[in-house]
Short mmCIF file of C-alpha atoms in Angstrom, two decimals:
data_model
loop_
_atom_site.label_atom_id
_atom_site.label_comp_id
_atom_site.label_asym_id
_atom_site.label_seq_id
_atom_site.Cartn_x
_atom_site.Cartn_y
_atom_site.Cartn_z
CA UNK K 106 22.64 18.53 -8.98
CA UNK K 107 24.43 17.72 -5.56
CA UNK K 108 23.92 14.50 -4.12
CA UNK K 109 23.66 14.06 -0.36
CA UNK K 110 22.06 11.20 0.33
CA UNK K 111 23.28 9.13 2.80
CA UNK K 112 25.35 5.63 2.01
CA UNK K 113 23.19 2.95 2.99
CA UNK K 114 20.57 4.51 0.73
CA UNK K 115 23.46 4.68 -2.27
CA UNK K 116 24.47 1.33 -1.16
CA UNK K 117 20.75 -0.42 -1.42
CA UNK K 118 20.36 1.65 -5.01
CA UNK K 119 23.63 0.36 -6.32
CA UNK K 120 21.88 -3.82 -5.38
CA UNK K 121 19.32 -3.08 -7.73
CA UNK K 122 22.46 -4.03 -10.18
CA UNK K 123 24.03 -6.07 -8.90
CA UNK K 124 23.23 -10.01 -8.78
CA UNK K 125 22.04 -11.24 -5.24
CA UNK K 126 23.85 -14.25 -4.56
CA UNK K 127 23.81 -16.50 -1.28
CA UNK K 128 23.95 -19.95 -0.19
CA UNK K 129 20.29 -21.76 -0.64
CA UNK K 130 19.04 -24.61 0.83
CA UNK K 131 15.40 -25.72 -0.66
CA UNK K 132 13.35 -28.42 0.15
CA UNK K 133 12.77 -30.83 -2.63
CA UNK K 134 11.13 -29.57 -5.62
CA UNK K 135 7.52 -29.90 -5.22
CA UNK K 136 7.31 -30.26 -1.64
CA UNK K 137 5.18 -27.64 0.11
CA UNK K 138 6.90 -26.68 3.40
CA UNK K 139 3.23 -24.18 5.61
CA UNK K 140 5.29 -21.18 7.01
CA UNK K 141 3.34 -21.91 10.47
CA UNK K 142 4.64 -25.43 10.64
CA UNK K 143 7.64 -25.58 10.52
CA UNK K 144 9.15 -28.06 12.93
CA UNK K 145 11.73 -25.60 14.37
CA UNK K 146 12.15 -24.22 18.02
CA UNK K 147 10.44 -20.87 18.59
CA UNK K 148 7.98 -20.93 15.64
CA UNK K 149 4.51 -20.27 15.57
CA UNK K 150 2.42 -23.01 15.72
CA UNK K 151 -1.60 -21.80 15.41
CA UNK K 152 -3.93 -23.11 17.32
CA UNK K 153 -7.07 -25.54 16.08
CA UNK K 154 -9.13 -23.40 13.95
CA UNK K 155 -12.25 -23.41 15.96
CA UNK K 156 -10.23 -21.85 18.86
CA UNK K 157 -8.51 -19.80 16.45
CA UNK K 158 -12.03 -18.43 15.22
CA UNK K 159 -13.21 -17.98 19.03
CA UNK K 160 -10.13 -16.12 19.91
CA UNK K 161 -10.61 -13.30 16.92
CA UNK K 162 -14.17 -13.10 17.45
CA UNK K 163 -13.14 -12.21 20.87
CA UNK K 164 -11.04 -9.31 19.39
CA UNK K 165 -13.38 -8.29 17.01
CA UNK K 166 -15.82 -7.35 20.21
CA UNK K 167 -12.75 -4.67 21.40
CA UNK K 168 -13.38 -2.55 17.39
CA UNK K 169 -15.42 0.34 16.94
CA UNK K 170 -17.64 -1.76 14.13
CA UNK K 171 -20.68 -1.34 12.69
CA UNK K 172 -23.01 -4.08 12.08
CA UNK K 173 -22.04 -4.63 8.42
CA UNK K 174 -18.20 -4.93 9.28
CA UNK K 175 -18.70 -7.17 11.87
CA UNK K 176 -20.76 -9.31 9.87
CA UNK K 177 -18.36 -9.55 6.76
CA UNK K 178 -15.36 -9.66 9.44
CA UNK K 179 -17.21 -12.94 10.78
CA UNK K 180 -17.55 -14.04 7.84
CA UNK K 181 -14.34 -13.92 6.15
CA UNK K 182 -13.01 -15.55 9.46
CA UNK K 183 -15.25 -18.42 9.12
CA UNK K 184 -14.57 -19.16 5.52
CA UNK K 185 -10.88 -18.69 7.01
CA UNK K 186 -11.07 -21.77 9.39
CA UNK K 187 -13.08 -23.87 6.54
CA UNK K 188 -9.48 -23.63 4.20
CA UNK K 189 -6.75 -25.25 6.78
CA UNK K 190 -3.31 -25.76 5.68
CA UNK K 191 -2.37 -24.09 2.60
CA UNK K 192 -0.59 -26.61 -0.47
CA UNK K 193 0.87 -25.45 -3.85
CA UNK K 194 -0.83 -28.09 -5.61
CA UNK K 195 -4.26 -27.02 -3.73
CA UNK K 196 -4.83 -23.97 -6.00
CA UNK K 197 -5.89 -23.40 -10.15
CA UNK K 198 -4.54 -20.36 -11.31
CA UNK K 199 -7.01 -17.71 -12.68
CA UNK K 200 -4.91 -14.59 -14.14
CA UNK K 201 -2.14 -12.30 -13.21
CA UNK K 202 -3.41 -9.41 -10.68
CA UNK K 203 -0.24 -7.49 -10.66
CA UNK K 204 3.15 -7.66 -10.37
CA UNK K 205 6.08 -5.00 -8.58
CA UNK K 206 7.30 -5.05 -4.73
CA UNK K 207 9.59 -8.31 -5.52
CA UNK K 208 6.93 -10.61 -6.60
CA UNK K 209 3.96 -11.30 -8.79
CA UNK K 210 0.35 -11.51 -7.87
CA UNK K 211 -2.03 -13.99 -9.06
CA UNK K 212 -5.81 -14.52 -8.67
CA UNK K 213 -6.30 -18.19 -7.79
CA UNK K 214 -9.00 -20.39 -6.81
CA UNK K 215 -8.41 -22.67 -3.77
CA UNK K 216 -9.73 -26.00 -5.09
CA UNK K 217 -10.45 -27.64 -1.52
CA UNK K 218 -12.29 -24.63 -0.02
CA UNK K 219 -13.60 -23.03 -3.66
CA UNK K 220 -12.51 -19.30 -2.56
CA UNK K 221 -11.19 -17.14 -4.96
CA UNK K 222 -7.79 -15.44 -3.14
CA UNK K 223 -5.01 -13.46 -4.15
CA UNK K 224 -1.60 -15.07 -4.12
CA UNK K 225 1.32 -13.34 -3.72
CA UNK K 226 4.42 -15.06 -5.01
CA UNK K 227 7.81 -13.58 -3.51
CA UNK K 228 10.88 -15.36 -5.06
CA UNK K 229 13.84 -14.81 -2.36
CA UNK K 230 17.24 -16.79 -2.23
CA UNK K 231 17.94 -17.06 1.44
CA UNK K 232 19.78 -19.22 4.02
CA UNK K 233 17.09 -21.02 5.88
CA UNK K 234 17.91 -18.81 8.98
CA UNK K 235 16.53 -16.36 7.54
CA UNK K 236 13.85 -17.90 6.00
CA UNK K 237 12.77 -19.32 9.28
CA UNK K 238 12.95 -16.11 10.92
CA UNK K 239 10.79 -14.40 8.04
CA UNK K 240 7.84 -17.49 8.89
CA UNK K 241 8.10 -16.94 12.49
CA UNK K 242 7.29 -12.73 11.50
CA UNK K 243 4.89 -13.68 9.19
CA UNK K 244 2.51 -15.16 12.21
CA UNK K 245 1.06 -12.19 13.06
CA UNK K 246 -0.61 -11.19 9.85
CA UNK K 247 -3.08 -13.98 10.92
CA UNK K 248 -4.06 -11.72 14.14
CA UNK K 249 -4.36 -8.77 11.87
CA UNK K 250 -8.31 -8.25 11.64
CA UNK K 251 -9.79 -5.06 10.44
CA UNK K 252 -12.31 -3.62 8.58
CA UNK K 253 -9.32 -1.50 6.70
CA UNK K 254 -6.65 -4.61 6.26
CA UNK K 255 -6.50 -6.86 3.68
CA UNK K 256 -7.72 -10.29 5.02
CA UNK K 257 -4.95 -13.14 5.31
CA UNK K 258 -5.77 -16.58 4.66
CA UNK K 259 -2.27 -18.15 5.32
CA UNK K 260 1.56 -18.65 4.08
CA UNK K 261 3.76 -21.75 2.98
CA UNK K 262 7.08 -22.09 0.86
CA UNK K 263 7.28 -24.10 -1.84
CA UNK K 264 10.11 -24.43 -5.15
CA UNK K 265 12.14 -21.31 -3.67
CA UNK K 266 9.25 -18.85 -3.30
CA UNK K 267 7.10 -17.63 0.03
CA UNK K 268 3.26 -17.85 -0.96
CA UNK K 269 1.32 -14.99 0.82
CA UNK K 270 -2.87 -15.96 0.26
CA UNK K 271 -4.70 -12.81 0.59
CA UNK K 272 -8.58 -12.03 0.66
CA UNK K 273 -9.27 -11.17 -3.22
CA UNK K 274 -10.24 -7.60 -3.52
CA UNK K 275 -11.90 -7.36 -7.10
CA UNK K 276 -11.46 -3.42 -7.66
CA UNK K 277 -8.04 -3.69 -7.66
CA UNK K 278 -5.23 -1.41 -6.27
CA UNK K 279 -5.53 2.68 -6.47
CA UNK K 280 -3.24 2.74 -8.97
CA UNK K 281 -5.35 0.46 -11.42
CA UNK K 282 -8.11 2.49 -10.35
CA UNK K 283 -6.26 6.01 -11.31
CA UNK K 284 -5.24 4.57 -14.78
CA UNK K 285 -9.23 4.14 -15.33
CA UNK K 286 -10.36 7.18 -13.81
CA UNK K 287 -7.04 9.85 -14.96
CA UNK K 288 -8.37 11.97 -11.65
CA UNK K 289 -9.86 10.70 -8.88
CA UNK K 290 -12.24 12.68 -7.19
CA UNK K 291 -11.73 14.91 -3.73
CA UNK K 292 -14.71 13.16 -2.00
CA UNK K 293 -13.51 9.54 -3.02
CA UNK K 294 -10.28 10.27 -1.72
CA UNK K 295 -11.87 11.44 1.36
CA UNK K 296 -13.47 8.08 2.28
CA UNK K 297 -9.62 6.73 0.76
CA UNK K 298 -8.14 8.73 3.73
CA UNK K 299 -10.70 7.68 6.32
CA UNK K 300 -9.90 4.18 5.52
CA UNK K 301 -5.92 4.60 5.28
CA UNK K 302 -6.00 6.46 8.97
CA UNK K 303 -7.74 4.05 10.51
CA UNK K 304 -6.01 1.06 8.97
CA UNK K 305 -2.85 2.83 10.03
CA UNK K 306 -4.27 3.67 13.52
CA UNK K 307 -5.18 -0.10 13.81
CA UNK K 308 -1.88 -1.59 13.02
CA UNK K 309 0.01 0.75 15.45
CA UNK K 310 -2.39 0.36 18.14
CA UNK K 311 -3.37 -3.33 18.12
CA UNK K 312 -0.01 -4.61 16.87
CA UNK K 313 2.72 -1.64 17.24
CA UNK K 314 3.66 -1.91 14.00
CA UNK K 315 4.45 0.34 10.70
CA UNK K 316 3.00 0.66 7.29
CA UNK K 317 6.27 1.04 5.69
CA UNK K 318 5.25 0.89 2.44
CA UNK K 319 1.75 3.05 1.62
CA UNK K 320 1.32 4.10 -1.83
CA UNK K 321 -1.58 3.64 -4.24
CA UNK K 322 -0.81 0.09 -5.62
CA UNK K 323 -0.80 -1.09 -1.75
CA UNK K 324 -4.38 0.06 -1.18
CA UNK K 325 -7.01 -2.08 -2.41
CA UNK K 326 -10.82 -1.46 -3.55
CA UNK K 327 -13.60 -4.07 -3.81
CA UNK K 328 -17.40 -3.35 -5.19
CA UNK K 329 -18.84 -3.70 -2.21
CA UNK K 330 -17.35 0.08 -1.34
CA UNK K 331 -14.66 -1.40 0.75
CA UNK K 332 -11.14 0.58 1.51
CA UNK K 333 -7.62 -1.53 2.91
CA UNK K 334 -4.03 -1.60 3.21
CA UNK K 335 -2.48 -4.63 1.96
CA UNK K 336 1.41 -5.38 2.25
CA UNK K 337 2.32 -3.92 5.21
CA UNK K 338 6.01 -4.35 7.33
CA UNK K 339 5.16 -7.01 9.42
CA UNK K 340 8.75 -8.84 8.86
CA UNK K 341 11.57 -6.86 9.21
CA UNK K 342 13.68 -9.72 7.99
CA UNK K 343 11.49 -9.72 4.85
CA UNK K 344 11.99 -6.34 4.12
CA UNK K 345 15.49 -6.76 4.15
CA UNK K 346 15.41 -9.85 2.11
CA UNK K 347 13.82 -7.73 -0.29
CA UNK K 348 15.99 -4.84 -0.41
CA UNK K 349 16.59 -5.44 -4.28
CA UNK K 350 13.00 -3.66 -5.19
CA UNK K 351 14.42 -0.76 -3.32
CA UNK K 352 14.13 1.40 -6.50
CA UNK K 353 10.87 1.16 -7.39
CA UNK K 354 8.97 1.33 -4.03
CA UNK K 355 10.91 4.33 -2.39
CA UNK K 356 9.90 7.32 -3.90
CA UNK K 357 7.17 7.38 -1.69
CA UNK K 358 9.19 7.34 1.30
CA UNK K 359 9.20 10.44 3.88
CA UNK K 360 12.77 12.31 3.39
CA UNK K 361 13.94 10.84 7.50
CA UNK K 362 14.04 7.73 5.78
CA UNK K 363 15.82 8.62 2.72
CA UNK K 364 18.34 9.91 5.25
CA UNK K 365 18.68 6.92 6.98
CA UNK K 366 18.01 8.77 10.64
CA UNK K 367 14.92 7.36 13.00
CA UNK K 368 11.18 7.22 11.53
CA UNK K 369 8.06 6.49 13.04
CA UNK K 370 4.25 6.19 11.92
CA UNK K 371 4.66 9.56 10.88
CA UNK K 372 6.72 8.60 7.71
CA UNK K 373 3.73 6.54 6.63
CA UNK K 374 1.94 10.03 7.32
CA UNK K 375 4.16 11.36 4.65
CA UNK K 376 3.55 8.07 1.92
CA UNK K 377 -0.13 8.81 2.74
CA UNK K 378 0.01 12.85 1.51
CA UNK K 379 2.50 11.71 -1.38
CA UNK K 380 -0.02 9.38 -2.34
CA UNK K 381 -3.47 11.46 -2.12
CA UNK K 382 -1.57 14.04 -4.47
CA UNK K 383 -0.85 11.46 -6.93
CA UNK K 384 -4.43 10.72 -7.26
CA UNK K 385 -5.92 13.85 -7.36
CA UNK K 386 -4.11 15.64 -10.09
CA UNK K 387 -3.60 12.37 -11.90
CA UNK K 388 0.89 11.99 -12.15
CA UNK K 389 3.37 11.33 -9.49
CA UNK K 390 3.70 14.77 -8.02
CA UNK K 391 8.14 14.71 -7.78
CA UNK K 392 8.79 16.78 -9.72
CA UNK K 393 5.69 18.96 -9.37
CA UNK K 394 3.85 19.43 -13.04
CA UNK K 395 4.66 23.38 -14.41
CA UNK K 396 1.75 25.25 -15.53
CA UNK K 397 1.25 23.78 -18.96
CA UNK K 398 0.58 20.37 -17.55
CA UNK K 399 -1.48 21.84 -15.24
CA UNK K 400 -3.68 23.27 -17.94
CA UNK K 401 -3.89 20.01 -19.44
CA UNK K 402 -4.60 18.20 -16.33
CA UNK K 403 -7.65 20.47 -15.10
CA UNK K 404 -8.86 21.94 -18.13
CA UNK K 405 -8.21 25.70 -17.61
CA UNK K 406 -5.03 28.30 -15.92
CA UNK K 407 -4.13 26.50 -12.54
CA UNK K 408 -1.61 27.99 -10.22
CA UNK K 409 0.18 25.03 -7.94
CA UNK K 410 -0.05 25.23 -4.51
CA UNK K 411 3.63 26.90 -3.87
CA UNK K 412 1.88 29.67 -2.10
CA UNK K 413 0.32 31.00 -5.55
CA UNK K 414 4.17 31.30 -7.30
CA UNK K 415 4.95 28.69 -10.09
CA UNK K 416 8.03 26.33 -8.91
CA UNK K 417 11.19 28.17 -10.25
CA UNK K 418 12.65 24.69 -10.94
CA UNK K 419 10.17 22.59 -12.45
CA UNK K 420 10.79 23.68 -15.79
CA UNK K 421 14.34 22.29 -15.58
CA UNK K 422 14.13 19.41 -13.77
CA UNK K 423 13.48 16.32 -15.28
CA UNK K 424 10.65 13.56 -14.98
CA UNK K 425 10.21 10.51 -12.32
CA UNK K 426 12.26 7.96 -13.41
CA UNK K 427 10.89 5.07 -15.94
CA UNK K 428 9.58 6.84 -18.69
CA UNK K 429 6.43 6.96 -17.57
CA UNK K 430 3.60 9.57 -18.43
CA UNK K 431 2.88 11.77 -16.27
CA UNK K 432 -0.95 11.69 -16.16
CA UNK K 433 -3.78 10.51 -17.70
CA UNK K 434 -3.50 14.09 -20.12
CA UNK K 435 -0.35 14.21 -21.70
CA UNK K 436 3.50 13.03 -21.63
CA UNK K 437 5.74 15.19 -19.76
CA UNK K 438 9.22 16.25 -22.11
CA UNK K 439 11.67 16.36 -19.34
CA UNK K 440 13.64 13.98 -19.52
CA UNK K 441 13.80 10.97 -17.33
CA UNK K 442 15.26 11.70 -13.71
CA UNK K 443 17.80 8.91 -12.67
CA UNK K 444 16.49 7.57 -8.98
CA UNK K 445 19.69 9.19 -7.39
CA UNK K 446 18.29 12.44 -8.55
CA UNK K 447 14.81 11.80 -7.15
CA UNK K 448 15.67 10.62 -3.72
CA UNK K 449 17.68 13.92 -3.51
CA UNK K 450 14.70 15.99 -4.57
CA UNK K 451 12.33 14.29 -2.31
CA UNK K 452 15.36 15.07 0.68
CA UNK K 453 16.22 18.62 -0.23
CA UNK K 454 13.51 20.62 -2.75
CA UNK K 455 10.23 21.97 -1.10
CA UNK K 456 7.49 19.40 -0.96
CA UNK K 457 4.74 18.35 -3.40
CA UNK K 458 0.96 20.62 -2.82
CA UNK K 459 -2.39 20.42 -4.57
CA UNK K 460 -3.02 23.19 -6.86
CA UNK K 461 -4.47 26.23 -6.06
CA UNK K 462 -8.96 27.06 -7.53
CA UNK K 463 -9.06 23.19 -7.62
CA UNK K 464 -9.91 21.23 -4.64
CA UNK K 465 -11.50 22.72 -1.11
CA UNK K 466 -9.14 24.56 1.30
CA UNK K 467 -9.92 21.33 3.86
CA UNK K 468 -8.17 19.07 1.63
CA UNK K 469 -5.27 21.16 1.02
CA UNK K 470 -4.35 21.93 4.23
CA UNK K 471 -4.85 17.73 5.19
CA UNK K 472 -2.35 17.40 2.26
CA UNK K 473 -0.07 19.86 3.40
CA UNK K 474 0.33 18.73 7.43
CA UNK K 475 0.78 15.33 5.72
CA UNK K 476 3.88 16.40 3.66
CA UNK K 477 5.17 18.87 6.15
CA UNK K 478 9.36 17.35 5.87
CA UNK K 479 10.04 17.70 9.95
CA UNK K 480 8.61 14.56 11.06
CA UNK K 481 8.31 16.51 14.75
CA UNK K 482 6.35 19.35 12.72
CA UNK K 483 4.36 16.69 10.56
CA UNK K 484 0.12 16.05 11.85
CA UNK K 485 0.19 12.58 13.05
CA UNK K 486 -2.56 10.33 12.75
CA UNK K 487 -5.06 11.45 16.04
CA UNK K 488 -4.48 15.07 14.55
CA UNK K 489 -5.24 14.20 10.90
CA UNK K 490 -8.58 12.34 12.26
CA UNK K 491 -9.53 15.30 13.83
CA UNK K 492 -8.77 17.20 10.64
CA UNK K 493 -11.80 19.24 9.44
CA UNK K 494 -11.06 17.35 5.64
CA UNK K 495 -11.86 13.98 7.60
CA UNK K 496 -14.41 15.30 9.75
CA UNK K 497 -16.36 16.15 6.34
CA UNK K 498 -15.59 13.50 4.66
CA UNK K 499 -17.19 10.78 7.86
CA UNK K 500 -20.52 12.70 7.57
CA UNK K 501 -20.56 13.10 3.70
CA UNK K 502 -22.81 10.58 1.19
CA UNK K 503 -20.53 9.49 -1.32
CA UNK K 504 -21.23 6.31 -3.36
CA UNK K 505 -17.60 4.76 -3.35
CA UNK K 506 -19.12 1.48 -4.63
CA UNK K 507 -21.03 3.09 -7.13
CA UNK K 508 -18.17 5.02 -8.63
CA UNK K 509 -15.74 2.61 -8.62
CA UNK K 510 -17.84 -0.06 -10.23
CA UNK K 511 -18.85 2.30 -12.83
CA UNK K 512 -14.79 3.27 -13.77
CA UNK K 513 -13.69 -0.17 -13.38
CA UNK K 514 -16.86 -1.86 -15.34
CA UNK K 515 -17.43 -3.87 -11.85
CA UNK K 516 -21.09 -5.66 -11.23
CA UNK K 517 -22.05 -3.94 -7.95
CA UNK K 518 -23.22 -6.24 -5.31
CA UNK K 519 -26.80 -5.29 -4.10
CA UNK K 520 -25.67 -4.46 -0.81
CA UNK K 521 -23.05 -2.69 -1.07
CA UNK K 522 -21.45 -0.22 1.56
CA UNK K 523 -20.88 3.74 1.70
CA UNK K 524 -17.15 4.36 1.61
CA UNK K 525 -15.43 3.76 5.32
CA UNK K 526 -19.00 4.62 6.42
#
């Protein structure tokens, strides 16, 4: 197979093995150093909480919420201003959450307040430049507010590692979810894409910022019904820093950034249609499953969505990289694919579809402006809102809580809510 990706991509592949090594400068072992602290010109420095509270219940006033958002939105930020300044030795571990995207997740309890969170550890041997820069980033994921975003608690460093205390979402991340559930359902993953479109539409529009990295394990579930993003590009320096988990995060990225050229919010666009695929036949769709699987997957003859003709290709190709199976169904035979030969796929072979006699011509053709590989061709989000698929899916009664407490052996609260409704 020809390679043509472009250099910086070969260049960030070929870090993955090789040791990162730079100067580092820690603070004593043991010391806890709050990332919006920091006695250093030009870093954030929050306000008291009270005005801190007053300010985002300001904001929450300019959101298109109902009455049961705005109440849990209060809520959390009230609980928020109760914690104040975040210390290592504050918290009792509980279990591992997950682990992946350069650092492992842990479900603690914060002894002082009593909230269970979700603490992201992120190991990262950097000149304090740079880790200075990456706190003064890092602010604004305290003015990120949403009904569809992950809530943020606070930051510090500590013993070489950036803590990142997150709201605790107890269903887990899509990707737990699909290992439960093998398939998930068209109109769970409709409520899924309301949630993802507007948490997308909120970041760009009350912060200008980018996704950058949407895929199922960075979508989170809880059973009370409730949809968000988590781990989103707010620190470009952070990204950067992290550069070595390159290879397994970017085979969801749209093929302009493969390339290297200029991307927008569309690319997360692309992530977003990547992702849905994966969870409704069951497998990472690169490279797209040949009849046989499909059989297996769905129970009966499928044809895949290449405008009714089986993928002349698939049968030779091999699998995504890691050994992993396929779906919930079977283990694909191929052989592994090495990453270089994924990337290239993703950048030069047709992209994934939905098979055909499976899911409702609404859905396909969502999937299908999402994964369209011109970015200037691709629906962007107001389009994709619009979409008939979403449209449906707004005015449609689907227990999400129900479901998802029922595949994941959840207790559902008694008031839970309705999807993104």
């Amino acid at each position: 197979m020809s390679l043509r990706l472009p250099q910086t991509i070969v260049k960030v592949i070929l870090s993955k093995w090789r040791k990162f090594v730079t100067t580092v400068n820690l603070p004593r072992r043991g010391r806890s150093v709050s990332l919006f602290k920091k006695q250093h010109p030009g870093v954030y420095r929050p306000p008291s909480p009270n005005a801190n509270l007053e300010a985002l219940q300001k904001k929450l006033g300019e959101l298109d919420l109902d009455e049961q958002q705005r109440k849990r939105l209060e809520a959390f930020l009230t609980q928020k201003a109760q914690v104040g300044e975040l210390k290592d030795d504050d918290f009792h571990p509980i279990c591992e959450l997950g682990a992946g995207n350069g650092g492992v997740v842990n479900k603690v309890r914060h002894k002082p307040s009593r909230l269970v969170m979700a603490r992201k550890l992120i190991h990262l041997e950097i000149k304090p430049a740079i880790r200075n820069q990456i706190i003064r980033e890092l602010q604004v994921l305290h003015e990120c507010n949403s009904p569809y975003i992950v809530g943020f608690y606070g930051a510090f460093y500590s013993d070489g590692e950036i803590s990142i205390c997150m709201e605790h979402m107890d269903g887990g991340s899509l990707d737990q979810v699909l290992k439960e559930a093998r398939r998930i359902p068209e109109e769970i993953l409709g409520k899924v894409s309301i949630a993802v479109l507007r948490g997308l539409a909120y970041l760009r529009e009350k912060h200008q910022i980018m996704h950058r990295d949407v895929k199922p394990s960075n979508i989170l579930v809880n059973s009370r019904g409730e949809i968000k993003l988590c781990d989103f590009g707010v620190s470009g320096q952070l990204i950067d820093s992290m550069a070595n988990s390159f290879v397994g995060t970017r085979s969801y990225m749209s093929p302009e950034r493969l390339q290297g050229t200029h991307y927008s919010v569309q690319s997360d666009v692309w992530s977003m249609g990547l992702s849905l695929v994966e969870l409704a036949i069951g497998r990472y769709p690169i490279p797209p499953p040949d009849s046989k699987e499909l059989e297996a997957i769905f129970g009966r003859p499928v044809q895949d969505g290449a405008e009714g003709e089986p993928h002349t290709i698939s049968n030779r190709l091999p699998r995504p990289p890691g050994g992993r199976p396929v779906s919930g169904h079977g283990v694909d035979s191929r052989p592994a694919m090495a990453i270089f030969e994924l990337l290239d796929y993703i950048v030069n072979e047709p992209p994934p579809r939905l098979p055909l006699g499976v899911f409702t011509n609404d859905f396909q053709e969502f999937v299908t402006k999402c994964l369209i590989k011109n970015p200037a061709e691709r629906a962007d989000l107001k389009m994709l809102m619009n979409h008939t698929f979403i449209k449906r899916a707004e005015v449609e009664e689907v227990d999400f809580a129900g479901w998802l407490c029922k595949t994941m052996g959840l207790n559902q609260p008694s008031t839970p809510t309705r999807g993104t409704e």
